[in-house]
Coordinates of C-alpha atoms and ligand atoms in Angstrom, one line a residue:
X1 CA 28.6 -12.8 10.5
X2 CA 25.6 -14.4 8.9
X3 CA 22.9 -15.6 11.2
X4 CA 22.7 -19.4 11.6
X5 CA 19.0 -20.3 11.6
X6 CA 19.3 -24.1 11.4
X7 CA 20.6 -25.6 14.7
X8 CA 19.6 -29.0 16.2
X9 CA 20.3 -30.2 19.7
X10 CA 20.4 -33.5 21.5
X11 CA 16.6 -33.3 22.0
X12 CA 16.1 -34.8 18.6
X13 CA 17.8 -38.1 19.5
X14 CA 20.5 -38.0 16.8
X15 CA 22.4 -34.8 17.5
X16 CA 24.8 -34.1 20.4
X17 CA 25.1 -31.1 22.6
X18 CA 22.7 -29.0 24.6
X19 CA 21.6 -25.5 23.6
X20 CA 24.2 -23.8 25.9
X21 CA 26.9 -25.5 23.9
X22 CA 25.6 -24.3 20.6
X23 CA 25.3 -20.8 22.0
X24 CA 28.9 -20.9 23.3
X25 CA 30.2 -21.8 19.8
X26 CA 28.0 -19.1 18.2
X27 CA 29.5 -16.5 20.5
X28 CA 33.0 -17.8 20.0
X29 CA 32.6 -17.5 16.2
X30 CA 31.2 -14.0 16.5
X31 CA 27.6 -14.6 15.4
X32 CA 25.1 -11.9 16.4
X33 CA 22.0 -14.1 15.9
X34 CA 21.1 -17.8 15.7
X35 CA 17.9 -19.8 15.6
X36 CA 17.2 -23.3 16.9
X37 CA 15.2 -25.4 14.5
X38 CA 15.0 -28.8 16.0
X39 CA 12.9 -31.6 14.3
X40 CA 9.2 -31.4 14.9
X41 CA 7.6 -34.4 16.6
X42 CA 6.6 -37.0 14.0
X43 CA 3.0 -35.7 13.8
X44 CA 2.1 -37.9 10.8
X45 CA 2.5 -41.2 12.8
X46 CA 0.6 -42.5 15.8
X47 CA 2.6 -41.8 18.9
X48 CA 3.6 -45.4 19.4
X49 CA 5.3 -45.6 16.0
X50 CA 7.4 -42.5 16.3
X51 CA 11.2 -43.1 16.4
X52 CA 12.8 -41.3 19.3
X53 CA 16.1 -41.2 17.3
X54 CA 14.5 -39.1 14.6
X55 CA 12.6 -36.3 16.5
X56 CA 11.6 -35.2 20.0
X57 CA 8.4 -36.5 21.5
X58 CA 5.4 -34.2 21.5
X59 CA 5.5 -33.7 25.3
X60 CA 9.0 -32.3 24.8
X61 CA 7.8 -29.4 22.6
X62 CA 6.7 -27.1 25.5
X63 CA 10.1 -27.7 27.2
X64 CA 12.0 -27.0 24.0
X65 CA 10.2 -23.7 23.7
X66 CA 10.7 -22.9 27.4
X67 CA 14.5 -23.6 27.0
X68 CA 14.7 -21.2 24.1
X69 CA 12.8 -18.5 26.1
X70 CA 15.1 -18.9 29.1
X71 CA 18.2 -18.7 26.9
X72 CA 16.9 -15.6 25.2
X73 CA 16.6 -13.9 28.6
X74 CA 20.0 -15.1 29.7
X75 CA 21.9 -14.1 26.5
X76 CA 21.9 -10.4 26.0
X77 CA 24.0 -9.4 23.0
X78 CA 23.0 -12.6 21.1
X79 CA 19.6 -12.8 19.3
X80 CA 18.1 -16.3 19.6
X81 CA 15.2 -17.1 17.4
X82 CA 12.7 -19.8 18.1
X83 CA 12.4 -22.0 15.0
X84 CA 11.4 -25.5 14.2
X85 CA 12.2 -27.9 11.2
X86 CA 9.0 -29.5 10.1
X87 CA 8.7 -32.4 7.6
X88 CA 6.3 -32.0 4.7
X89 CA 4.1 -35.0 4.5
X90 CA 1.4 -34.7 1.8
X91 CA -2.0 -35.5 3.1
X92 CA -1.1 -34.5 6.7
X93 CA -1.1 -30.7 6.2
X94 CA -3.9 -30.1 8.6
X95 CA -2.3 -32.0 11.4
X96 CA 0.9 -29.9 10.9
X97 CA -1.0 -26.7 10.7
X98 CA -2.8 -27.5 14.0
X99 CA 0.4 -28.3 15.7
X100 CA 2.3 -25.3 14.5
X101 CA -0.3 -22.7 15.4
X102 CA -0.3 -23.9 19.0
X103 CA 3.3 -22.5 19.5
X104 CA 4.8 -19.1 19.1
X105 CA 7.5 -20.0 16.6
X106 CA 9.5 -17.2 14.9
X107 CA 9.8 -19.3 11.8
X108 CA 9.2 -22.8 10.4
X109 CA 11.7 -24.6 8.1
X110 CA 9.9 -26.9 5.8
X111 CA 11.8 -30.1 4.8
X112 CA 11.2 -32.9 2.4
X113 CA 12.9 -35.9 4.0
X114 CA 10.5 -38.6 2.8
X115 CA 9.3 -39.8 -0.6
X116 CA 6.5 -42.3 -0.3
X117 CA 7.6 -43.4 3.2
X118 CA 11.3 -43.7 2.3
X119 CA 13.5 -41.5 4.4
X120 CA 15.9 -40.8 1.5
X121 CA 18.3 -38.8 3.6
X122 CA 18.7 -41.5 6.2
X123 CA 22.2 -43.1 5.9
X124 CA 20.7 -46.5 7.0
X125 CA 18.4 -46.5 3.9
X126 CA 20.8 -45.4 1.3
X127 CA 20.8 -48.7 -0.5
X128 CA 17.4 -47.8 -1.9
X129 CA 19.0 -45.4 -4.3
X130 CA 20.5 -48.3 -6.3
X131 CA 17.0 -49.7 -6.8
X132 CA 15.6 -46.5 -8.2
X133 CA 15.8 -44.5 -11.4
X134 CA 17.7 -41.5 -10.2
X135 CA 16.2 -39.1 -12.8
X136 CA 12.7 -40.2 -11.8
X137 CA 13.7 -39.7 -8.1
X138 CA 14.8 -36.1 -8.8
X139 CA 11.5 -35.4 -10.6
X140 CA 9.5 -36.8 -7.6
X141 CA 11.7 -34.9 -5.1
X142 CA 11.4 -31.5 -6.8
X143 CA 7.6 -32.0 -7.3
X144 CA 7.3 -32.6 -3.6
X145 CA 9.3 -29.5 -2.8
X146 CA 7.1 -27.5 -5.0
X147 CA 4.0 -28.9 -3.2
X148 CA 5.7 -28.0 0.1
X149 CA 6.4 -24.4 -1.1
X150 CA 2.8 -23.9 -2.1
X151 CA 1.3 -25.5 1.1
X152 CA 1.1 -22.2 3.0
X153 CA 2.8 -24.0 6.0
X154 CA 6.4 -22.9 5.9
X155 CA 8.5 -19.8 5.9
X156 CA 11.5 -21.4 4.4
X157 CA 12.3 -24.5 2.3
X158 CA 15.3 -26.1 4.0
X159 CA 18.1 -27.8 2.1
X160 CA 16.2 -27.4 -1.2
X161 CA 18.1 -30.0 -3.2
X162 CA 18.6 -32.6 -0.4
X163 CA 18.1 -35.4 -2.9
X164 CA 21.8 -35.0 -4.0
X165 CA 23.0 -35.8 -0.4
X166 CA 24.6 -39.2 -1.1
X167 CA 26.0 -38.2 -4.4
X168 CA 23.5 -39.8 -6.7
X169 CA 23.3 -37.3 -9.5
X170 CA 20.6 -37.0 -12.1
X171 CA 21.7 -37.7 -15.7
X172 CA 19.1 -35.3 -17.1
X173 CA 19.3 -31.5 -17.3
X174 CA 17.8 -30.2 -14.1
X175 CA 17.2 -26.7 -15.3
X176 CA 13.5 -27.1 -15.9
X177 CA 12.9 -28.6 -12.5
X178 CA 15.0 -25.9 -10.8
X179 CA 13.0 -23.2 -12.6
X180 CA 9.6 -24.8 -11.7
X181 CA 10.7 -25.0 -8.1
X182 CA 12.0 -21.5 -7.9
X183 CA 8.7 -20.3 -9.4
X184 CA 6.8 -22.4 -6.8
X185 CA 8.7 -20.8 -4.0
X186 CA 8.0 -17.3 -5.4
X187 CA 4.3 -18.1 -5.8
X188 CA 4.1 -19.8 -2.4
X189 CA 5.8 -16.8 -0.9
X190 CA 8.5 -19.0 0.9
X191 CA 12.2 -18.3 1.2
X192 CA 14.8 -20.9 0.5
X193 CA 17.7 -21.9 2.7
X194 CA 21.4 -22.0 1.8
X195 CA 22.5 -24.9 3.9
X196 CA 26.1 -25.9 4.4
X197 CA 25.5 -29.5 5.5
X198 CA 25.8 -30.5 1.9
X199 CA 29.6 -29.8 2.2
X200 CA 29.9 -32.5 4.9
X201 CA 28.2 -35.4 3.0
X202 CA 29.0 -37.2 -0.3
X203 CA 27.3 -34.5 -2.3
X204 CA 30.2 -32.2 -1.3
X205 CA 28.3 -29.1 -2.3
X206 CA 26.1 -26.5 -0.5
X207 CA 22.4 -27.0 -0.8
X208 CA 21.1 -25.8 -3.2
X209 CA 23.3 -25.9 -6.3
X210 CA 24.5 -22.6 -7.7
X211 CA 22.3 -22.9 -10.8
X212 CA 19.2 -23.4 -8.7
X213 CA 20.1 -20.6 -6.4
X214 CA 20.6 -18.2 -9.4
X215 CA 17.1 -19.1 -10.5
X216 CA 15.7 -18.4 -7.1
X217 CA 17.4 -15.0 -7.2
X218 CA 15.9 -14.3 -10.6
X219 CA 12.4 -15.1 -9.2
X220 CA 13.2 -12.9 -6.2
X221 CA 12.9 -15.7 -3.6
X222 CA 14.5 -14.5 -0.4
X223 CA 17.1 -16.6 1.4
X224 CA 18.2 -17.7 4.8
X225 CA 21.4 -19.5 5.9
X226 CA 21.8 -22.5 8.1
X227 CA 24.6 -24.9 9.0
X228 CA 22.1 -27.7 10.0
X229 CA 24.6 -28.4 12.9
X230 CA 23.9 -31.6 14.8
X231 CA 27.1 -31.0 16.8
X232 CA 28.0 -27.8 18.5
X233 CA 31.3 -27.4 16.7
X234 CA 29.4 -27.2 13.4
X235 CA 27.7 -23.9 14.2
X236 CA 28.4 -21.6 11.2
X237 CA 30.2 -24.4 9.4
X238 CA 31.4 -23.3 5.9
X239 CA 30.3 -19.7 6.5
X240 CA 32.8 -18.1 4.1
X241 CA 31.6 -20.5 1.4
X242 CA 28.0 -19.8 2.1
X243 CA 28.6 -16.1 1.6
X244 CA 30.5 -16.7 -1.6
X245 CA 27.7 -18.9 -2.9
X246 CA 25.1 -16.2 -2.1
X247 CA 27.2 -13.5 -3.7
X248 CA 27.8 -15.6 -6.8
X249 CA 24.1 -16.1 -7.2
X250 CA 23.6 -12.3 -7.0
X251 CA 22.1 -12.0 -3.5
X252 CA 23.0 -9.0 -1.5
X253 CA 20.6 -9.5 1.5
X254 CA 19.1 -12.3 3.5
X255 CA 16.2 -12.6 5.9
X256 CA 15.5 -13.6 9.5
X257 CA 12.1 -13.9 11.2
X258 CA 10.3 -12.6 14.2
X259 CA 6.9 -14.1 15.0
X260 CA 6.8 -15.4 11.4
X261 CA 7.4 -12.0 9.9
X262 CA 10.5 -11.4 7.7
X263 CA 13.2 -9.0 8.5
X264 CA 15.7 -8.2 5.8
X265 CA 19.4 -7.8 6.7
X266 CA 22.3 -6.9 4.4
X267 CA 24.7 -9.7 3.4
Ligands
ZN301 ZN1 18.5 -34.1 12.1
FE302 FE1 16.4 -31.7 7.3
FE303 FE1 18.0 -30.0 10.1
ZN304 ZN1 17.8 -30.4 8.1

């Protein structure tokens, strides 16, 4: 069973279930390793403007880590990694770097969820797509992902074509953007994530698209896998399809992390 490195918990304010429940499902499904990657506190905003329904408060972070440590000790036979999902906000790199180096994360998933302040993956803000030029949006999005890949902050780029989430598809040929982005990941020495949450939203397709994933493979960008579960029953969601997707792109191995160092495991 592939390791699921992208699990959220009720701590983030928009997921349900505590860590024990995610672990129970992981065990039931026969996983040998998982990683929690809850949303990082909204470091780019002053504390008073942070939305408790989007991420945990900063005071919660030590408790998050302590919970993972306790569960690691209590769960022999299941490897539990300590991850975090961190938003990439251009201009706030130093704040994020300072925050991340204070804690002993095994890995950091880097995510682009905002374009110029618009949370484009937020279902409440989906109307904004109709006011935008979708091709232009894809250009902006992939440019931001490339910047994130080169920022030296992240181990993995999460859901690398999240911009397709609500089914707004570019009219232009995306090949060049995909290739530039795959190259940025290789040059920035980051992995990309095969994320099955795309199957559960209007996009109806794993992140990233197979064409993009093939280019990542060509540029020798390593991969991780994640369900992005926000409910316990979604642990390892779509795992057979994730494996097929990886094999179709030519991958034969994936990576996990310990103290931010990669470990390669066969697919
Ligand atoms: Zn979330
Ligand atoms: Fe995300
Ligand atoms: Fe997530
Ligand atoms: Zn995510």
